[in-house]
Short mmCIF file of C-alpha atoms and ligand atoms in Angstrom, two decimals:
data_model
loop_
_atom_site.label_atom_id
_atom_site.label_comp_id
_atom_site.label_asym_id
_atom_site.label_seq_id
_atom_site.Cartn_x
_atom_site.Cartn_y
_atom_site.Cartn_z
CA MET S 7 175.27 218.43 121.27
CA LYS S 8 175.91 216.02 124.15
CA THR S 9 176.42 212.34 123.47
CA ILE S 10 174.27 210.07 125.62
CA LEU S 11 174.63 206.32 125.94
CA LEU S 12 171.36 204.39 125.91
CA THR S 13 171.89 200.83 127.11
CA GLY S 14 169.13 198.36 126.28
CA ALA S 15 168.47 200.56 123.27
CA ALA S 16 166.98 197.70 121.23
CA GLY S 17 164.09 197.38 123.68
CA GLY S 18 160.67 198.98 123.83
CA VAL S 19 161.57 202.03 125.92
CA GLY S 20 164.76 202.47 123.91
CA ALA S 21 162.69 202.75 120.73
CA PHE S 22 160.47 205.42 122.30
CA LEU S 23 163.41 207.41 123.66
CA ARG S 24 165.37 207.34 120.42
CA LYS S 25 162.48 209.25 118.86
CA GLU S 26 162.19 211.68 121.78
CA PHE S 27 165.92 212.48 121.84
CA LYS S 28 166.36 212.82 118.08
CA GLY S 29 168.01 216.21 117.45
CA ILE S 30 168.46 216.81 121.19
CA TYR S 31 171.34 214.45 121.91
CA ASN S 32 173.71 212.40 119.84
CA LEU S 33 172.93 208.84 120.88
CA ARG S 34 175.30 205.97 121.38
CA LEU S 35 173.06 202.93 121.38
CA SER S 36 174.11 199.72 123.05
CA ASP S 37 172.52 196.29 123.48
CA ILE S 38 173.28 192.60 123.01
CA VAL S 39 170.78 192.69 120.15
CA PRO S 40 172.23 194.47 117.10
CA ILE S 41 170.54 197.70 116.02
CA THR S 42 170.88 198.36 112.30
CA ASP S 43 168.25 201.05 111.60
CA LEU S 44 170.51 203.90 112.73
CA SER S 45 169.41 207.48 112.14
CA GLU S 46 171.61 210.56 111.85
CA GLY S 47 173.26 211.23 115.21
CA GLU S 48 173.09 207.59 116.30
CA THR S 49 175.88 205.02 116.57
CA PHE S 50 175.76 201.44 117.84
CA VAL S 51 178.23 199.78 120.21
CA PRO S 52 177.41 196.15 121.08
CA ALA S 53 177.94 195.17 124.72
CA ASN S 54 176.82 192.39 126.97
CA LEU S 55 176.35 194.02 130.37
CA THR S 56 178.05 191.04 132.03
CA ASP S 57 181.32 191.99 130.26
CA LEU S 58 182.93 194.94 132.05
CA ASP S 59 185.44 195.67 129.26
CA ALA S 60 182.67 195.77 126.68
CA VAL S 61 180.60 198.07 128.88
CA LYS S 62 183.63 200.35 129.36
CA ALA S 63 184.02 200.58 125.59
CA ALA S 64 180.37 201.67 125.44
CA THR S 65 180.62 204.29 128.20
CA ASP S 66 183.99 205.74 127.20
CA GLY S 67 183.66 209.33 126.02
CA VAL S 68 179.93 209.89 126.54
CA ASP S 69 178.49 212.81 128.50
CA GLY S 70 175.81 210.79 130.27
CA ILE S 71 174.05 207.45 130.41
CA PHE S 72 170.43 206.32 130.51
CA HIS S 73 170.68 202.72 131.68
CA LEU S 74 167.77 200.72 130.29
CA GLY S 75 169.56 197.46 129.62
CA GLY S 76 168.67 194.34 131.51
CA TYR S 77 165.97 191.76 132.08
CA SER S 78 162.77 193.78 132.21
CA ILE S 79 160.31 191.38 133.89
CA GLU S 80 160.42 188.71 136.59
CA GLY S 81 162.95 185.99 135.81
CA ASP S 82 164.80 183.14 137.43
CA TRP S 83 167.65 184.03 139.75
CA GLN S 84 170.50 183.36 137.31
CA THR S 85 168.94 185.58 134.65
CA ILE S 86 168.34 188.42 137.10
CA LEU S 87 171.80 187.98 138.63
CA ASP S 88 173.60 188.20 135.28
CA ALA S 89 171.71 191.00 133.55
CA ASN S 90 170.47 193.14 136.44
CA ILE S 91 172.91 192.64 139.32
CA ILE S 92 176.30 191.94 137.71
CA GLY S 93 175.33 193.97 134.66
CA LEU S 94 174.21 196.87 136.79
CA ARG S 95 177.40 196.88 138.83
CA ASN S 96 179.40 196.83 135.60
CA LEU S 97 177.48 199.83 134.28
CA TYR S 98 178.26 202.01 137.32
CA GLU S 99 181.84 200.75 137.49
CA ALA S 100 182.39 201.40 133.78
CA ALA S 101 180.94 204.91 134.16
CA TYR S 102 183.29 205.56 137.09
CA GLN S 103 186.38 204.14 135.39
CA THR S 104 185.76 206.05 132.15
CA GLY S 105 184.91 209.33 133.91
CA VAL S 106 181.21 209.59 133.07
CA LYS S 107 179.52 211.43 135.92
CA ARG S 108 175.85 211.44 134.95
CA VAL S 109 173.87 208.22 135.16
CA VAL S 110 170.10 207.88 134.97
CA PHE S 111 168.89 204.44 135.98
CA ALA S 112 165.63 202.88 134.77
CA SER S 113 164.41 201.61 138.13
CA SER S 114 160.86 200.34 138.42
CA ASN S 115 157.66 200.54 140.40
CA HIS S 116 158.39 196.90 141.23
CA ALA S 117 161.19 198.04 143.56
CA ALA S 118 158.30 199.19 145.74
CA GLY S 119 155.49 196.93 144.56
CA PHE S 120 154.53 195.71 148.05
CA TYR S 121 153.20 199.07 149.12
CA ARG S 122 149.43 199.12 149.21
CA ARG S 123 147.60 201.27 146.71
CA ASP S 124 145.93 203.23 149.50
CA ASN S 125 149.40 204.21 150.72
CA ILE S 126 150.76 207.27 148.91
CA ILE S 127 154.55 206.98 148.75
CA ASP S 128 157.22 209.48 147.78
CA HIS S 129 160.93 209.43 146.97
CA THR S 130 161.80 208.64 150.59
CA ALA S 131 159.91 205.32 150.56
CA ILE S 132 162.33 202.47 151.17
CA PRO S 133 162.16 199.58 148.69
CA ARG S 134 159.50 196.91 149.19
CA PRO S 135 160.25 194.74 146.13
CA ASP S 136 157.59 192.41 144.79
CA SER S 137 159.89 190.06 142.82
CA ARG S 138 163.51 189.11 142.16
CA TYR S 139 163.26 191.68 139.37
CA GLY S 140 162.13 194.29 141.93
CA VAL S 141 165.05 193.37 144.20
CA SER S 142 167.43 193.97 141.29
CA LYS S 143 165.95 197.45 140.86
CA ALA S 144 166.36 198.16 144.59
CA PHE S 145 169.98 196.97 144.21
CA GLY S 146 170.39 199.37 141.31
CA GLU S 147 169.12 202.24 143.44
CA ALA S 148 171.49 201.29 146.28
CA MET S 149 174.47 201.02 143.91
CA GLY S 150 173.52 204.43 142.52
CA ALA S 151 173.66 205.90 146.03
CA LEU S 152 177.04 204.26 146.68
CA TYR S 153 178.59 205.52 143.45
CA ALA S 154 177.17 209.00 144.09
CA ASP S 155 178.14 209.31 147.75
CA LYS S 156 181.52 207.60 147.56
CA TYR S 157 182.75 207.99 143.99
CA GLY S 158 181.25 211.29 142.87
CA LEU S 159 178.77 210.14 140.23
CA GLU S 160 175.53 212.12 139.83
CA VAL S 161 172.74 209.60 139.75
CA THR S 162 169.01 209.73 139.20
CA CYS S 163 166.89 206.62 139.66
CA ILE S 164 163.49 206.76 137.99
CA ARG S 165 160.95 204.33 139.43
CA ILE S 166 159.19 203.93 136.11
CA GLY S 167 155.52 202.97 136.06
CA ASN S 168 154.46 201.89 132.59
CA VAL S 169 155.71 203.58 129.44
CA ALA S 170 153.04 203.73 126.75
CA MET S 171 151.15 206.10 124.50
CA GLU S 172 147.92 205.17 126.37
CA PRO S 173 147.24 203.43 129.69
CA ALA S 174 146.34 199.78 129.13
CA ASP S 175 144.23 198.99 132.23
CA LYS S 176 143.14 200.24 135.64
CA ARG S 177 146.47 199.65 137.38
CA ARG S 178 148.41 201.25 134.58
CA LEU S 179 146.13 204.30 134.65
CA SER S 180 147.78 205.17 137.96
CA ILE S 181 151.36 204.52 136.90
CA TRP S 182 151.26 205.57 133.25
CA VAL S 183 154.04 207.67 131.73
CA THR S 184 154.26 208.83 128.15
CA PRO S 185 157.54 208.65 126.28
CA ARG S 186 157.80 212.46 126.17
CA ASP S 187 157.24 212.81 129.92
CA LEU S 188 159.80 210.09 130.61
CA ALA S 189 162.24 211.82 128.26
CA GLN S 190 161.76 215.03 130.26
CA LEU S 191 162.56 213.22 133.52
CA VAL S 192 165.65 211.64 131.96
CA SER S 193 166.84 215.02 130.67
CA ILE S 194 166.50 216.48 134.16
CA GLY S 195 168.65 213.63 135.45
CA LEU S 196 171.22 214.25 132.72
CA GLU S 197 171.29 218.05 132.88
CA HIS S 198 170.09 219.55 136.15
CA PRO S 199 173.08 221.15 137.94
CA LYS S 200 171.94 220.09 141.43
CA ILE S 201 171.64 216.35 140.93
CA HIS S 202 173.62 214.29 143.41
CA TYR S 203 171.45 211.23 144.09
CA GLU S 204 167.72 211.47 143.41
CA ILE S 205 164.70 209.23 143.13
CA PHE S 206 161.87 210.28 140.82
CA TYR S 207 158.69 208.46 139.89
CA GLY S 208 158.29 207.83 136.19
CA MET S 209 154.68 208.89 135.75
CA SER S 210 152.74 211.50 133.82
CA ASP S 211 150.23 213.89 135.42
CA ASN S 212 148.04 211.10 136.80
CA LYS S 213 144.80 211.42 138.71
CA GLN S 214 144.40 208.73 141.43
CA ALA S 215 148.15 208.13 141.52
CA TRP S 216 149.82 206.29 144.40
CA TRP S 217 152.95 208.35 144.15
CA ASP S 218 153.81 211.80 145.40
CA ASN S 219 156.27 212.95 142.75
CA SER S 220 157.11 216.23 144.47
CA ASN S 221 160.84 215.51 144.29
CA ALA S 222 160.74 215.41 140.48
CA LEU S 223 158.51 218.51 140.44
CA SER S 224 161.02 220.33 142.66
CA PHE S 225 163.64 219.74 139.93
CA GLY S 226 161.35 221.38 137.36
CA TYR S 227 159.46 218.37 135.98
CA GLN S 228 156.30 219.53 134.22
CA PRO S 229 154.45 216.50 132.86
CA LYS S 230 152.59 217.25 129.66
CA ASP S 231 150.22 214.28 129.61
CA LYS S 232 147.23 213.59 131.87
CA ASN S 233 145.57 210.21 132.42
CA GLU S 234 142.17 211.83 133.01
CA GLN S 235 140.89 211.52 129.45
CA PHE S 236 141.31 207.71 129.54
CA PHE S 237 139.51 207.03 132.82
CA ASP S 238 135.99 206.15 131.68
CA GLU S 239 137.04 203.94 128.79
CA VAL S 240 139.71 202.02 130.71
CA LEU S 241 137.59 201.47 133.83
CA ALA S 242 134.57 200.35 131.81
CA ALA S 243 136.71 197.68 130.14
CA GLU S 244 138.17 196.37 133.43
CA PRO S 245 136.63 193.09 134.68
CA PRO S 246 135.64 193.25 138.39
CA LYS S 247 138.12 191.70 140.85
CA GLU S 248 137.28 189.57 143.89
CA ASP S 249 137.66 191.04 147.38
CA GLY S 250 141.16 190.39 148.73
CA ASP S 251 142.74 189.98 145.29
CA LEU S 252 146.41 190.79 145.90
CA THR S 253 146.81 192.20 142.41
CA GLU S 254 144.22 194.83 143.32
CA ILE S 255 145.50 195.66 146.81
CA TYR S 256 149.18 196.19 146.11
CA GLN S 257 150.92 198.57 143.74
CA GLY S 258 152.91 195.84 141.98
CA GLY S 259 149.82 194.10 140.55
CA THR S 260 150.44 190.63 139.10
CA PHE S 261 154.11 190.69 140.20
CA VAL S 262 152.85 190.62 143.80
CA ALA S 263 150.64 187.57 143.31
CA SER S 264 153.17 185.53 141.34
CA GLU S 265 154.64 182.81 143.62
CA ALA S 266 152.80 184.33 146.62
CA GLY S 267 152.94 181.87 149.51
CA GLY S 268 156.19 180.35 148.26
CA ALA S 269 157.69 178.63 145.26
CA PRO S 270 161.22 177.78 146.41
CA GLN S 271 162.18 176.04 143.19
CA LYS S 272 161.83 179.39 141.40
CA THR S 273 164.49 181.10 143.47
CA ARG S 274 167.32 178.65 142.78
N1 LIG T 341 158.58 199.28 129.81
C1 LIG T 341 158.21 199.84 130.95
O1 LIG T 341 157.10 200.39 131.07
C2 LIG T 341 159.14 199.80 132.13
C3 LIG T 341 158.66 200.03 133.42
C4 LIG T 341 159.52 200.04 134.51
C5 LIG T 341 160.88 199.84 134.29
N2 LIG T 341 161.33 199.59 133.03
C6 LIG T 341 162.78 199.34 132.85
O2 LIG T 341 163.22 200.06 131.72
C7 LIG T 341 164.19 199.29 131.00
C8 LIG T 341 163.74 199.10 129.56
O3 LIG T 341 162.48 198.47 129.54
P1 LIG T 341 161.89 197.86 128.19
O4 LIG T 341 160.45 197.71 128.39
O5 LIG T 341 162.42 198.62 127.04
O6 LIG T 341 162.56 196.42 128.25
P2 LIG T 341 163.01 195.50 127.03
O7 LIG T 341 163.07 194.11 127.57
O8 LIG T 341 162.17 195.77 125.83
O9 LIG T 341 164.49 196.02 126.74
C9 LIG T 341 165.59 195.66 127.53
C10 LIG T 341 166.81 195.58 126.62
O10 LIG T 341 167.94 195.18 127.42
C11 LIG T 341 168.71 194.29 126.64
N3 LIG T 341 169.49 193.39 127.51
C12 LIG T 341 169.03 192.39 128.29
N4 LIG T 341 170.06 191.76 128.87
C13 LIG T 341 171.19 192.37 128.44
C14 LIG T 341 172.57 192.18 128.69
N5 LIG T 341 173.01 191.19 129.48
N6 LIG T 341 173.45 193.00 128.09
C15 LIG T 341 173.02 193.99 127.26
N7 LIG T 341 171.72 194.23 126.99
C16 LIG T 341 170.83 193.43 127.57
C17 LIG T 341 167.71 193.49 125.81
O11 LIG T 341 168.31 192.92 124.66
C18 LIG T 341 166.65 194.52 125.50
O12 LIG T 341 166.83 195.12 124.24
C19 LIG T 341 164.34 197.97 131.75
O13 LIG T 341 165.46 198.06 132.62
C20 LIG T 341 163.06 197.88 132.55
O14 LIG T 341 163.24 197.13 133.73
C21 LIG T 341 160.51 199.57 131.96
#
């Protein structure tokens, strides 16, 4: 069985994926938050992503990495810089220095949140980040391309929508992905022989999606879950929005509207 490093394993997606990968991979879990409820096949290696030596100790000897660790919402610049920019660079550099070829990066829809919802985008869409967080995900995609093209890593960036058992609201109906569908995408990134540098969208089989996920489908992705069954209930519960509401126009939702028009003190 292959050993896969999950960074950010103490977080919400980490918890989902630990269940999905049980019995499929041995898991080396890493985080700044200790994980004590280890199951068979799991080990824990603490690492702050800002510490390259600690990250190298976590990557050394694994067969592949799913990089979930980092600050997972909008934050001030220093927080994003430390966890998602420096931390991200350290992850790729540690993988390179310890000879780990396969890296799957948890990118985000917020790397491309400033596309309109009536604009269907695919894996060739250039980043249009909606936040400092989104910029850090675009940076992670760019670093993935650099380490693939120049240093021989095999990198898959998954622009994840929202990972949940059920879609929570209208926006998340379109970008919903179940843990088992995400696990399938991650496994493709870890295993498929033809991966060099790829971008997939992390979504299930969603009606009224804004993403053309044909690149993931071309690598064999077969989502098992459909959003269709949740439509009526979720839409009935959604309060109406005013015309021109940015959170309704753009894919990034509330991330788009936050600080819209300028809030320079936030970027220091
Ligand atoms: N949850 C989603 O639906 C979703 C959607 C899009 C992208 N993502 C991405 O997937 C990843 C996981 O998301 P999540 O919802 O589980 O987030 P989360 O915040 O629950 O988990 C992130 C984990 O990273 C760890 N972390 C933060 N800074 C760290 C550092 N400096 N060193 C080591 N570990 C550090 C945290 O302790 C935490 O356990 C994130 O990168 C997030 O941006 C998640």
